[in-house]
PDB file of C-alpha atoms in Angstrom:
ATOM      1  CA  MET A 798      -7.057  19.221 -18.982  1.00 41.00           C
ATOM      2  CA  GLU A 799      -4.302  17.219 -17.283  1.00 50.00           C
ATOM      3  CA  LYS A 800      -3.282  18.302 -13.800  1.00 56.00           C
ATOM      4  CA  LYS A 801       0.357  19.193 -13.240  1.00 65.00           C
ATOM      5  CA  ILE A 802       2.230  16.351 -11.591  1.00 70.00           C
ATOM      6  CA  SER A 803       3.839  17.449  -8.349  1.00 78.00           C
ATOM      7  CA  LEU A 804       6.373  15.359  -6.480  1.00 83.00           C
ATOM      8  CA  LYS A 805       5.163  17.021  -3.285  1.00 88.00           C
ATOM      9  CA  TRP A 806       1.667  15.490  -3.430  1.00 87.00           C
ATOM     10  CA  LEU A 807       3.053  12.094  -4.470  1.00 88.00           C
ATOM     11  CA  ILE A 808       5.283  12.052  -1.390  1.00 92.00           C
ATOM     12  CA  ALA A 809       2.425  13.291   0.818  1.00 93.00           C
ATOM     13  CA  ASP A 810       0.216  10.480  -0.544  1.00 94.00           C
ATOM     14  CA  LEU A 811       2.905   7.887   0.203  1.00 94.00           C
ATOM     15  CA  ILE A 812       3.370   9.288   3.716  1.00 95.00           C
ATOM     16  CA  CYS A 813      -0.382   8.987   4.264  1.00 95.00           C
ATOM     17  CA  MET A 814      -0.229   5.368   3.066  1.00 96.00           C
ATOM     18  CA  TYR A 815       2.571   4.576   5.517  1.00 96.00           C
ATOM     19  CA  ILE A 816       0.757   6.277   8.395  1.00 96.00           C
ATOM     20  CA  ILE A 817      -2.216   4.012   7.669  1.00 96.00           C
ATOM     21  CA  THR A 818       0.168   1.048   7.545  1.00 96.00           C
ATOM     22  CA  GLY A 819       1.690   1.970  10.895  1.00 96.00           C
ATOM     23  CA  LEU A 820      -1.702   2.436  12.547  1.00 97.00           C
ATOM     24  CA  GLY A 821      -2.967  -0.804  11.030  1.00 96.00           C
ATOM     25  CA  LEU A 822       0.025  -2.755  12.282  1.00 95.00           C
ATOM     26  CA  VAL A 823      -0.327  -1.295  15.773  1.00 96.00           C
ATOM     27  CA  LEU A 824      -4.005  -2.280  15.771  1.00 94.00           C
ATOM     28  CA  LEU A 825      -3.050  -5.750  14.545  1.00 93.00           C
ATOM     29  CA  ALA A 826      -0.490  -6.095  17.356  1.00 92.00           C
ATOM     30  CA  VAL A 827      -3.068  -5.065  19.958  1.00 93.00           C
ATOM     31  CA  LEU A 828      -5.619  -7.516  18.567  1.00 91.00           C
ATOM     32  CA  LEU A 829      -3.010 -10.254  18.497  1.00 90.00           C
ATOM     33  CA  GLU A 830      -2.129  -9.593  22.135  1.00 89.00           C
ATOM     34  CA  LYS A 831      -5.780  -9.540  23.257  1.00 90.00           C
ATOM     35  CA  MET A 832      -7.029 -12.476  21.190  1.00 88.00           C
ATOM     36  CA  GLN A 833      -3.927 -14.729  21.238  1.00 84.00           C
ATOM     37  CA  GLN A 834      -4.363 -15.707  17.598  1.00 83.00           C
ATOM     38  CA  GLY A 835      -1.890 -17.612  15.452  1.00 83.00           C
ATOM     39  CA  GLU A 836       0.215 -17.019  12.377  1.00 85.00           C
ATOM     40  CA  THR A 837      -2.727 -17.127   9.950  1.00 89.00           C
ATOM     41  CA  PHE A 838      -4.397 -14.220  11.771  1.00 89.00           C
ATOM     42  CA  VAL A 839      -1.220 -12.162  11.421  1.00 89.00           C
ATOM     43  CA  LYS A 840      -0.807 -12.972   7.713  1.00 91.00           C
ATOM     44  CA  VAL A 841      -4.430 -12.079   6.913  1.00 94.00           C
ATOM     45  CA  GLY A 842      -4.161  -8.906   8.993  1.00 94.00           C
ATOM     46  CA  ILE A 843      -1.051  -7.776   7.132  1.00 94.00           C
ATOM     47  CA  VAL A 844      -2.746  -8.345   3.770  1.00 95.00           C
ATOM     48  CA  ILE A 845      -5.736  -6.300   4.960  1.00 96.00           C
ATOM     49  CA  VAL A 846      -3.357  -3.488   5.961  1.00 96.00           C
ATOM     50  CA  TYR A 847      -1.751  -3.607   2.481  1.00 96.00           C
ATOM     51  CA  ILE A 848      -5.168  -3.455   0.832  1.00 97.00           C
ATOM     52  CA  LEU A 849      -6.402  -0.586   2.993  1.00 97.00           C
ATOM     53  CA  SER A 850      -3.210   1.441   2.507  1.00 97.00           C
ATOM     54  CA  GLY A 851      -3.168   0.873  -1.246  1.00 96.00           C
ATOM     55  CA  PHE A 852      -6.839   1.716  -1.561  1.00 97.00           C
ATOM     56  CA  VAL A 853      -6.486   5.004   0.338  1.00 96.00           C
ATOM     57  CA  GLY A 854      -3.371   5.948  -1.637  1.00 95.00           C
ATOM     58  CA  GLY A 855      -5.173   5.249  -4.909  1.00 95.00           C
ATOM     59  CA  LEU A 856      -8.232   7.155  -3.724  1.00 94.00           C
ATOM     60  CA  ILE A 857      -6.142  10.228  -2.930  1.00 93.00           C
ATOM     61  CA  ALA A 858      -4.317   9.972  -6.270  1.00 92.00           C
ATOM     62  CA  GLY A 859      -7.614   9.558  -8.143  1.00 91.00           C
ATOM     63  CA  LYS A 860      -9.087  12.638  -6.501  1.00 91.00           C
ATOM     64  CA  LYS A 861      -5.948  14.669  -7.216  1.00 88.00           C
ATOM     65  CA  MET A 862      -5.498  13.589 -10.845  1.00 87.00           C
ATOM     66  CA  LYS A 863      -8.875  13.803 -12.535  1.00 81.00           C
ATOM     67  CA  THR A 864      -7.869  11.733 -15.589  1.00 84.00           C
ATOM     68  CA  ARG A 865      -6.439   8.207 -15.841  1.00 88.00           C
ATOM     69  CA  LYS A 866      -7.297   7.742 -12.185  1.00 91.00           C
ATOM     70  CA  PHE A 867      -6.854   3.972 -12.254  1.00 90.00           C
ATOM     71  CA  LEU A 868      -3.303   4.357 -13.608  1.00 93.00           C
ATOM     72  CA  TRP A 869      -2.436   6.798 -10.831  1.00 93.00           C
ATOM     73  CA  GLY A 870      -3.842   4.311  -8.343  1.00 94.00           C
ATOM     74  CA  ILE A 871      -1.677   1.547  -9.809  1.00 95.00           C
ATOM     75  CA  LEU A 872       1.333   3.868  -9.655  1.00 94.00           C
ATOM     76  CA  MET A 873       0.716   4.648  -5.980  1.00 95.00           C
ATOM     77  CA  GLY A 874       0.268   0.959  -5.156  1.00 96.00           C
ATOM     78  CA  ALA A 875       3.498   0.117  -6.986  1.00 97.00           C
ATOM     79  CA  ALA A 876       5.414   2.955  -5.310  1.00 96.00           C
ATOM     80  CA  TYR A 877       4.125   1.798  -1.912  1.00 96.00           C
ATOM     81  CA  PHE A 878       5.318  -1.743  -2.659  1.00 96.00           C
ATOM     82  CA  VAL A 879       8.741  -0.632  -3.944  1.00 96.00           C
ATOM     83  CA  ILE A 880       9.474   1.292  -0.739  1.00 95.00           C
ATOM     84  CA  LEU A 881       8.129  -1.570   1.391  1.00 93.00           C
ATOM     85  CA  PHE A 882      10.282  -4.026  -0.575  1.00 95.00           C
ATOM     86  CA  ALA A 883      13.420  -1.877  -0.325  1.00 95.00           C
ATOM     87  CA  VAL A 884      13.041  -1.488   3.441  1.00 93.00           C
ATOM     88  CA  SER A 885      12.449  -5.229   3.786  1.00 91.00           C
ATOM     89  CA  VAL A 886      15.562  -6.044   1.745  1.00 93.00           C
ATOM     90  CA  GLY A 887      17.575  -3.599   3.853  1.00 93.00           C
ATOM     91  CA  ILE A 888      16.343  -5.005   7.143  1.00 92.00           C
ATOM     92  CA  ASN A 889      16.665  -8.662   6.130  1.00 88.00           C
ATOM     93  CA  GLY A 890      20.012  -8.172   4.419  1.00 87.00           C
ATOM     94  CA  GLY A 891      19.013  -9.584   1.049  1.00 85.00           C
ATOM     95  CA  LEU A 892      16.258 -10.556  -1.324  1.00 86.00           C
ATOM     96  CA  PRO A 893      13.353 -12.636  -0.002  1.00 84.00           C
ATOM     97  CA  GLN A 894      13.365 -16.377  -0.671  1.00 84.00           C
ATOM     98  CA  ASP A 895       9.668 -16.586  -1.511  1.00 87.00           C
ATOM     99  CA  LEU A 896       9.345 -14.665  -4.780  1.00 89.00           C
ATOM    100  CA  ILE A 897       5.774 -15.874  -5.341  1.00 92.00           C
ATOM    101  CA  HIS A 898       4.715 -14.199  -2.076  1.00 91.00           C
ATOM    102  CA  THR A 899       6.599 -11.056  -3.125  1.00 93.00           C
ATOM    103  CA  ALA A 900       4.882 -10.976  -6.523  1.00 95.00           C
ATOM    104  CA  THR A 901       1.499 -11.586  -4.897  1.00 95.00           C
ATOM    105  CA  THR A 902       2.089  -8.669  -2.530  1.00 95.00           C
ATOM    106  CA  LEU A 903       2.964  -6.428  -5.502  1.00 96.00           C
ATOM    107  CA  VAL A 904      -0.250  -7.412  -7.284  1.00 97.00           C
ATOM    108  CA  ILE A 905      -2.310  -6.832  -4.121  1.00 97.00           C
ATOM    109  CA  CYS A 906      -0.821  -3.359  -3.613  1.00 96.00           C
ATOM    110  CA  MET A 907      -1.318  -2.370  -7.248  1.00 97.00           C
ATOM    111  CA  ALA A 908      -4.868  -3.761  -7.431  1.00 97.00           C
ATOM    112  CA  ALA A 909      -5.910  -2.006  -4.215  1.00 97.00           C
ATOM    113  CA  GLY A 910      -4.406   1.241  -5.524  1.00 96.00           C
ATOM    114  CA  MET A 911      -6.178   0.822  -8.846  1.00 96.00           C
ATOM    115  CA  LEU A 912      -9.532   0.252  -7.139  1.00 96.00           C
ATOM    116  CA  GLY A 913      -9.002   3.309  -4.957  1.00 95.00           C
ATOM    117  CA  GLY A 914      -8.008   5.356  -7.988  1.00 93.00           C
ATOM    118  CA  MET A 915     -11.102   4.320  -9.923  1.00 93.00           C
ATOM    119  CA  LEU A 916     -13.348   5.303  -7.029  1.00 93.00           C
ATOM    120  CA  GLY A 917     -11.434   8.539  -6.355  1.00 80.00           C
TER     121      GLY A 917
END
């Protein structure tokens, strides 16, 4: 039997994902300050934060929706990316120049969500 889809839990899941993102970025900033690492460290750290956030969001979605868990994980990863992308466009005043990086980020978010959903 399919669970009823509630916008409330979807929003709560996304909020949880962004709390993890915020905490991860704060941790990354502290590590960067302490270790004095370069740009590569920051880029890898941000990707790890994306993966962790997407995975947790997919895990929550998979536990909530007992069927098609991987699809719910993909959906959460995509929703996470869309909000992240919209905020980035708003802050930067336009679309990003590097569309390959943008597409890669989308795939990372969706794949992490899918993995979390499958394990949820």
